[in-house]
Amino acid sequence: MLFYLLCSADRGTALGIPPMGLSSAGYYGHIFWDSDTWMFPPLLLTHPDIAHSLVAFRRRTLEAARANARANGYRGAMFPWEADELGQETTPYFAVQNAHSEIHISGDVALAQWQYYLATGDSAWLAREGFPVIRETADFWVSRASYDSLRDRYDIKNVVSVAEGLIGVTDDAYTNCVARRNLEIGAAASRRLGKQANPLWTKVAARLHLPVDSTSQAFRTYEGAPDSTLGVITPLLSFPLGVPMSDRVKRTHLEQALARLEQEASGAMMGITLLSVDAAELGERALVDSLLPYGYRGHLRGPFLLLSETPTNDAVNFLTGAGGFLQQVIFGWTGLRLGESGLEPAFPPVLPSSVGRLVLRNLQVRGKRLDVVVDRSGRRILPHRDRTSR
């Protein structure tokens, strides 16, 4: 799967990766959040020089995102839902509501910029390239949120959810959580660089409403969402967003998603693969085992085993799914996360029963090359040694 990602990206290009890569005109070759949220993280640790091209694309097209925000009546930078190579909004007319309202992508872009900094520790890059993107997207959220003086809170209204059939909703859980994350990253990056942060970033982040069920404390899909939407997007809050929550709430989200999966029997590969990360965080090896086949069986198309978007279509070379599968291995089975000190243990590793030993060779973090070894005895992070010297 990494091979197919590498076939559609290269160092020094300042270009993102379309959902189907360079193999077809699927999705018109446009750049979505797939590039930042699904494909970028595995490239970041395995080929950071190539991953740099993906974050450089967003920096290169920042002025277009600023213009997009102004055209829609907001401040800062509003990254397009579907971008062309110039960073212009190119969502086709039949999905025009996504161009106007599927705004979580601006937070996704900012999170990728921050992840690049966490993985490299490159403060000069952060000041020159990453921070302008983080700052402008944080300013966008400040202008996009609406203050409710009666409830002393901020809401984000009229959005298209990650589950794109949910249109015109208020306080979509994923959108609000990634917006808060973006605002918090803005403040953290300012501190790291010794810059003055916009005080509205922390104010809006602290008061931004999150739709939480008062009884279970689990997240609703959006404010006032019916039970029929449970489990659609909430597993994404723990990973990749890293929203703090108890294991009980995390388990509730996962169980809701599994109930949907059982009912629907299949789904898009991009979402299913990350459920395995949540299962690993909870130490549920049996769930990791049961979810693994959903993440690739039925998606492979011969003769070269290209991935299809869903088991029921032939939209092939679906690199979003490849990125998700790789993330379940790198961040799920190993129990590792990117943090303030680089690659950090977050929870005990959980290998599927069918995998006795996992070795990730030559990961690159903070200028060091590392090998990660996971087996039944635990996890070891070792300095990389060339295989010929073993």
Coordinates of C-alpha atoms in Angstrom, one line a residue:
M1 CA 0.0 0.0 0.0
L2 CA 2.9 2.3 0.7
F3 CA 4.2 1.5 -2.8
Y4 CA 1.0 2.9 -4.4
L5 CA 1.2 6.1 -2.2
L6 CA 4.7 6.6 -3.3
C7 CA 3.7 6.2 -7.0
S8 CA 1.6 9.4 -6.7
A9 CA 3.9 11.7 -4.7
D10 CA 7.4 13.0 -4.8
R11 CA 9.7 15.3 -3.0
G12 CA 10.0 18.9 -4.0
T13 CA 6.6 19.2 -5.8
A14 CA 4.4 21.1 -3.3
L15 CA 1.5 19.1 -4.5
G16 CA -1.2 17.1 -2.7
I17 CA -2.4 13.6 -3.6
P18 CA -5.9 13.1 -5.1
P19 CA -8.0 10.2 -3.7
M20 CA -7.2 8.0 -6.6
G21 CA -3.6 9.3 -7.0
L22 CA -2.3 9.8 -10.5
S23 CA -3.8 6.6 -11.8
S24 CA -7.2 7.9 -13.0
A25 CA -9.4 11.0 -13.3
G26 CA -11.4 9.8 -10.2
Y27 CA -12.7 12.8 -8.3
Y28 CA -11.3 14.9 -11.1
G29 CA -7.8 14.7 -9.6
H30 CA -8.9 17.2 -7.0
I31 CA -7.2 17.5 -3.5
F32 CA -9.4 16.8 -0.5
W33 CA -8.8 16.3 3.2
D34 CA -7.8 12.8 2.2
S35 CA -4.4 14.1 1.4
D36 CA -3.8 15.8 4.8
T37 CA -5.6 13.4 7.1
W38 CA -5.3 10.0 5.5
M39 CA -2.3 9.9 3.3
F40 CA 0.1 12.4 4.9
P41 CA 0.6 10.7 8.3
P42 CA 2.1 7.4 7.1
L43 CA 4.3 9.3 4.6
L44 CA 5.4 11.6 7.4
L45 CA 7.2 8.9 9.3
T46 CA 8.4 6.8 6.4
H47 CA 9.3 9.4 3.8
P48 CA 9.2 12.9 5.4
D49 CA 10.8 14.5 2.4
I50 CA 7.9 13.4 0.3
A51 CA 5.4 14.2 3.0
H52 CA 6.8 17.7 3.0
S53 CA 5.3 18.2 -0.5
L54 CA 1.8 17.7 0.9
V55 CA 2.1 20.4 3.6
A56 CA 4.0 22.6 1.1
F57 CA 1.0 22.5 -1.2
R58 CA -1.2 24.1 1.5
R59 CA 1.4 26.8 2.2
R60 CA 1.8 27.5 -1.5
T61 CA -2.0 27.9 -1.9
L62 CA -2.5 29.9 1.3
E63 CA -3.3 33.1 -0.6
A64 CA -6.0 31.3 -2.6
A65 CA -7.5 30.1 0.7
R66 CA -7.4 33.6 2.1
A67 CA -9.3 34.8 -1.0
N68 CA -11.8 32.0 -0.6
A69 CA -12.5 33.1 3.0
R70 CA -13.0 36.7 1.9
A71 CA -15.3 35.6 -0.9
N72 CA -17.4 33.8 1.7
G73 CA -17.4 36.7 4.1
Y74 CA -14.9 35.4 6.6
R75 CA -11.4 36.2 7.8
G76 CA -8.3 34.1 7.7
A77 CA -8.0 31.2 5.3
M78 CA -10.8 28.9 4.2
F79 CA -9.2 26.0 2.4
P80 CA -11.4 24.6 -0.5
W81 CA -13.2 21.4 -0.1
E82 CA -11.9 20.3 -3.5
A83 CA -8.7 22.1 -4.6
D84 CA -7.0 22.2 -8.0
E85 CA -3.3 22.6 -8.3
L86 CA -3.6 26.3 -7.8
G87 CA -5.6 25.9 -4.6
Q88 CA -8.8 27.2 -6.1
E89 CA -12.2 25.8 -5.1
T90 CA -13.2 23.3 -7.8
T91 CA -16.1 21.4 -6.2
P92 CA -18.5 20.4 -9.0
Y93 CA -21.9 22.1 -9.0
F94 CA -23.8 19.0 -8.0
A95 CA -21.9 19.1 -4.6
V96 CA -21.8 22.8 -4.3
Q97 CA -23.0 22.6 -0.7
N98 CA -19.7 21.0 0.2
A99 CA -17.8 23.9 -1.1
H100 CA -19.7 26.3 1.1
S101 CA -20.1 24.2 4.2
E102 CA -17.8 21.2 4.5
I103 CA -15.4 23.4 6.3
H104 CA -13.7 20.9 8.6
I105 CA -10.9 20.7 6.0
S106 CA -9.4 23.9 7.2
G107 CA -8.8 22.3 10.6
D108 CA -7.5 19.1 8.9
V109 CA -4.9 21.2 7.0
A110 CA -3.7 22.9 10.2
L111 CA -3.4 19.6 12.0
A112 CA -1.2 18.2 9.3
Q113 CA 1.1 21.3 9.5
W114 CA 1.4 20.8 13.3
Q115 CA 2.1 17.0 12.8
Y116 CA 4.9 17.9 10.4
Y117 CA 6.5 20.1 13.1
L118 CA 6.1 17.5 15.8
A119 CA 7.7 14.8 13.6
T120 CA 10.6 17.0 12.5
G121 CA 11.1 19.5 15.3
D122 CA 12.0 22.0 12.7
S123 CA 11.2 25.4 14.3
A124 CA 12.6 27.4 11.4
W125 CA 10.1 25.6 9.1
L126 CA 7.3 26.2 11.5
A127 CA 8.0 29.9 11.6
R128 CA 8.4 30.2 7.9
E129 CA 5.9 27.7 6.4
G130 CA 3.6 26.0 9.0
F131 CA 2.7 28.9 11.3
P132 CA 1.2 31.1 8.6
V133 CA -1.2 28.3 7.7
I134 CA -2.0 27.5 11.3
R135 CA -2.6 31.2 12.1
E136 CA -4.8 32.0 9.2
T137 CA -7.0 28.9 9.7
A138 CA -7.4 29.7 13.4
D139 CA -8.5 33.2 12.4
F140 CA -11.0 31.6 10.1
W141 CA -12.6 29.6 12.9
V142 CA -12.9 32.8 15.0
S143 CA -14.9 34.5 12.3
R144 CA -16.9 31.4 11.4
A145 CA -18.1 30.7 14.9
S146 CA -21.3 32.5 16.2
Y147 CA -21.5 33.7 19.8
D148 CA -24.7 32.8 21.8
S149 CA -24.8 35.3 24.6
L150 CA -27.7 33.6 26.4
R151 CA -25.7 30.3 26.7
D152 CA -22.3 32.0 26.7
R153 CA -20.9 29.7 24.1
Y154 CA -19.8 29.6 20.4
D155 CA -21.6 27.5 17.8
I156 CA -20.7 26.6 14.3
K157 CA -23.8 26.6 12.2
N158 CA -24.9 25.4 8.8
V159 CA -22.1 22.9 8.0
V160 CA -21.9 19.7 6.0
S161 CA -20.7 16.9 8.3
V162 CA -17.9 14.5 7.5
A163 CA -20.9 12.2 6.9
E164 CA -21.9 14.2 3.8
G165 CA -25.5 13.3 3.8
L166 CA -25.9 15.5 6.9
I167 CA -26.3 19.0 5.5
G168 CA -26.9 22.3 7.2
V169 CA -26.3 21.0 10.7
T170 CA -25.2 22.9 13.8
D171 CA -22.2 22.0 15.9
D172 CA -21.1 18.9 14.0
A173 CA -18.9 16.9 16.4
Y174 CA -16.0 16.4 14.1
T175 CA -16.1 20.0 12.7
N176 CA -16.2 21.6 16.1
C177 CA -13.5 19.3 17.5
V178 CA -11.1 19.9 14.7
A179 CA -11.8 23.6 14.9
R180 CA -11.0 23.6 18.6
R181 CA -7.9 21.6 17.9
N182 CA -6.8 24.2 15.3
L183 CA -7.3 27.0 17.7
E184 CA -5.3 25.2 20.4
I185 CA -2.6 24.4 17.9
G186 CA -2.4 28.1 17.0
A187 CA -1.8 29.0 20.7
A188 CA 0.7 26.2 21.1
A189 CA 2.6 27.2 18.0
S190 CA 2.7 30.8 19.1
R191 CA 4.2 29.9 22.4
R192 CA 6.8 27.7 20.7
L193 CA 7.8 30.5 18.4
G194 CA 7.6 33.3 21.1
K195 CA 4.8 35.0 19.2
Q196 CA 1.8 36.8 20.5
A197 CA -1.3 34.6 20.0
N198 CA -4.6 36.0 19.0
P199 CA -6.5 36.0 22.4
L200 CA -9.7 35.1 20.6
W201 CA -8.2 31.7 19.8
T202 CA -8.2 30.5 23.4
K203 CA -11.5 32.3 24.1
V204 CA -13.4 30.6 21.3
A205 CA -11.7 27.2 21.9
A206 CA -12.8 27.3 25.5
R207 CA -16.4 28.1 24.8
L208 CA -16.9 26.3 21.5
H209 CA -19.9 24.0 22.0
L210 CA -19.4 20.2 21.7
P211 CA -22.5 18.1 21.3
V212 CA -22.2 15.7 24.3
D213 CA -25.1 13.5 25.5
S214 CA -25.8 14.5 29.1
T215 CA -26.4 10.9 30.3
S216 CA -23.7 8.9 28.6
Q217 CA -21.2 11.7 28.0
A218 CA -20.7 10.3 24.5
F219 CA -20.7 12.7 21.6
R220 CA -23.7 13.2 19.5
T221 CA -23.1 13.4 15.7
Y222 CA -24.2 17.1 15.9
E223 CA -26.5 19.2 18.1
G224 CA -29.9 17.6 18.2
A225 CA -28.9 14.6 16.0
P226 CA -31.2 11.6 16.0
D227 CA -30.1 8.2 17.3
S228 CA -30.0 7.0 13.7
T229 CA -26.8 8.9 13.1
L230 CA -24.9 7.4 16.1
G231 CA -21.5 6.1 15.3
V232 CA -21.2 7.8 11.9
I233 CA -18.3 10.1 12.7
T234 CA -17.6 10.0 16.5
P235 CA -14.8 7.3 16.3
L236 CA -12.7 9.9 14.4
L237 CA -12.7 12.1 17.5
S238 CA -10.3 9.9 19.4
F239 CA -8.2 9.2 16.4
P240 CA -6.9 11.1 14.5
L241 CA -8.1 14.2 16.4
G242 CA -7.0 13.0 19.9
V243 CA -9.9 14.5 21.7
P244 CA -9.6 13.7 25.4
M245 CA -12.3 11.3 26.5
S246 CA -12.7 8.4 28.9
D247 CA -12.3 4.8 27.7
R248 CA -16.0 4.3 28.5
V249 CA -16.9 7.1 26.0
K250 CA -14.4 5.8 23.5
R251 CA -15.9 2.4 23.8
T252 CA -19.4 3.8 23.3
H253 CA -18.4 5.5 20.1
L254 CA -16.8 2.3 18.8
E255 CA -19.7 0.1 19.7
Q256 CA -22.1 2.5 17.9
A257 CA -19.9 2.4 14.8
L258 CA -19.6 -1.4 14.9
A259 CA -23.4 -1.7 15.1
R260 CA -23.7 0.4 12.0
L261 CA -21.0 -1.7 10.3
E262 CA -22.9 -4.9 11.2
Q263 CA -26.1 -3.4 9.9
E264 CA -24.7 -2.1 6.6
A265 CA -22.3 -5.1 6.1
S266 CA -19.7 -2.9 4.4
G267 CA -18.6 0.7 3.9
A268 CA -15.9 3.0 2.6
M269 CA -12.4 1.6 3.4
M270 CA -11.2 5.0 4.8
G271 CA -13.5 4.9 7.8
I272 CA -13.3 1.2 8.6
T273 CA -9.5 1.0 8.9
L274 CA -9.4 3.7 11.6
L275 CA -11.9 1.8 13.8
S276 CA -9.1 -0.6 14.4
V277 CA -7.0 2.1 15.9
D278 CA -9.8 2.8 18.5
A279 CA -10.0 -0.9 19.2
A280 CA -6.3 -1.1 19.8
E281 CA -6.4 2.0 22.1
L282 CA -8.9 0.1 24.2
G283 CA -6.7 -3.1 24.2
E284 CA -9.4 -5.1 22.4
R285 CA -7.4 -7.6 20.4
A286 CA -10.5 -9.5 19.4
L287 CA -12.0 -6.4 17.9
V288 CA -8.7 -5.7 16.1
D289 CA -8.9 -9.2 14.7
S290 CA -12.5 -8.9 13.5
L291 CA -12.0 -5.4 12.0
L292 CA -8.8 -6.3 10.0
P293 CA -10.6 -8.2 7.2
Y294 CA -13.1 -5.4 6.7
G295 CA -10.2 -3.1 5.9
Y296 CA -9.0 -4.9 2.8
R297 CA -11.1 -7.9 1.9
G298 CA -13.6 -7.0 -0.8
H299 CA -11.5 -4.0 -1.7
L300 CA -8.7 -5.7 -3.6
R301 CA -9.0 -5.6 -7.4
G302 CA -6.7 -7.7 -9.6
P303 CA -4.3 -8.4 -11.1
F304 CA -2.3 -5.9 -9.1
L305 CA -4.4 -5.8 -6.0
L306 CA -5.4 -2.2 -6.3
L307 CA -7.8 -0.9 -3.6
S308 CA -11.4 0.0 -4.4
E309 CA -13.2 2.7 -2.4
T310 CA -15.9 0.3 -1.3
P311 CA -16.5 -3.4 -1.8
T312 CA -19.3 -2.7 -4.2
N313 CA -17.6 -0.3 -6.6
D314 CA -14.6 -0.4 -8.9
A315 CA -13.2 3.1 -8.1
V316 CA -9.7 1.8 -7.8
N317 CA -6.3 2.8 -6.5
F318 CA -8.1 4.4 -3.6
L319 CA -5.1 5.9 -1.8
T320 CA -7.2 7.3 1.0
G321 CA -7.9 3.7 2.0
A322 CA -4.3 2.8 1.7
G323 CA -3.4 5.7 4.0
G324 CA -6.0 4.6 6.6
F325 CA -4.7 1.0 6.5
L326 CA -1.1 2.1 7.1
Q327 CA -2.2 4.3 10.0
Q328 CA -3.9 1.4 11.7
V329 CA -0.5 -0.4 11.6
I330 CA 1.7 2.6 12.5
F331 CA -0.4 4.3 15.1
G332 CA -2.8 1.5 16.1
W333 CA -0.9 -1.8 16.5
T334 CA 2.2 -0.1 17.8
G335 CA 0.4 2.2 20.3
L336 CA 2.6 5.2 19.2
R337 CA 1.6 8.8 18.7
L338 CA 3.3 12.0 17.6
G339 CA 3.7 14.3 20.6
E340 CA 5.8 17.1 22.0
S341 CA 8.9 15.0 22.1
G342 CA 8.4 13.2 18.8
L343 CA 7.2 9.6 18.6
E344 CA 5.8 8.7 22.0
P345 CA 4.2 5.6 23.5
A346 CA 0.5 6.3 24.1
F347 CA -0.9 2.9 25.0
P348 CA 0.3 -0.7 25.0
P349 CA 0.7 -2.3 21.6
V350 CA -1.9 -4.6 20.3
L351 CA -1.0 -6.9 17.4
P352 CA -3.7 -8.9 15.6
S353 CA -3.6 -12.6 16.5
S354 CA -2.5 -13.4 13.0
V355 CA 0.6 -11.1 13.3
G356 CA 3.3 -12.6 15.6
R357 CA 5.9 -9.8 15.1
L358 CA 5.8 -6.4 13.5
V359 CA 8.9 -4.5 12.5
L360 CA 8.7 -0.9 11.1
R361 CA 12.2 -0.2 9.7
N362 CA 13.8 3.2 9.2
L363 CA 11.1 5.5 10.5
Q364 CA 12.4 9.1 10.5
V365 CA 11.6 11.3 13.5
R366 CA 13.5 14.5 14.7
G367 CA 16.4 13.7 12.4
K368 CA 16.8 10.2 13.8
R369 CA 16.2 6.9 12.0
L370 CA 14.4 4.4 14.2
D371 CA 13.2 0.8 14.0
V372 CA 10.0 -0.1 15.9
V373 CA 9.7 -3.8 16.9
V374 CA 6.4 -5.1 18.4
D375 CA 5.9 -8.7 19.4
R376 CA 4.1 -10.6 22.2
S377 CA 6.7 -9.4 24.7
G378 CA 6.1 -5.7 24.1
R379 CA 7.4 -2.8 22.0
R380 CA 10.9 -1.6 21.4
I381 CA 12.1 1.5 19.7
L382 CA 15.7 1.1 18.5
P383 CA 18.2 3.1 16.5
H384 CA 17.9 2.0 12.9
R385 CA 20.6 -0.3 11.6
D386 CA 21.1 -1.0 8.0
R387 CA 19.8 -4.5 7.3
T388 CA 23.1 -5.6 5.8
S389 CA 24.7 -5.1 9.2
R390 CA 22.4 -7.4 11.1

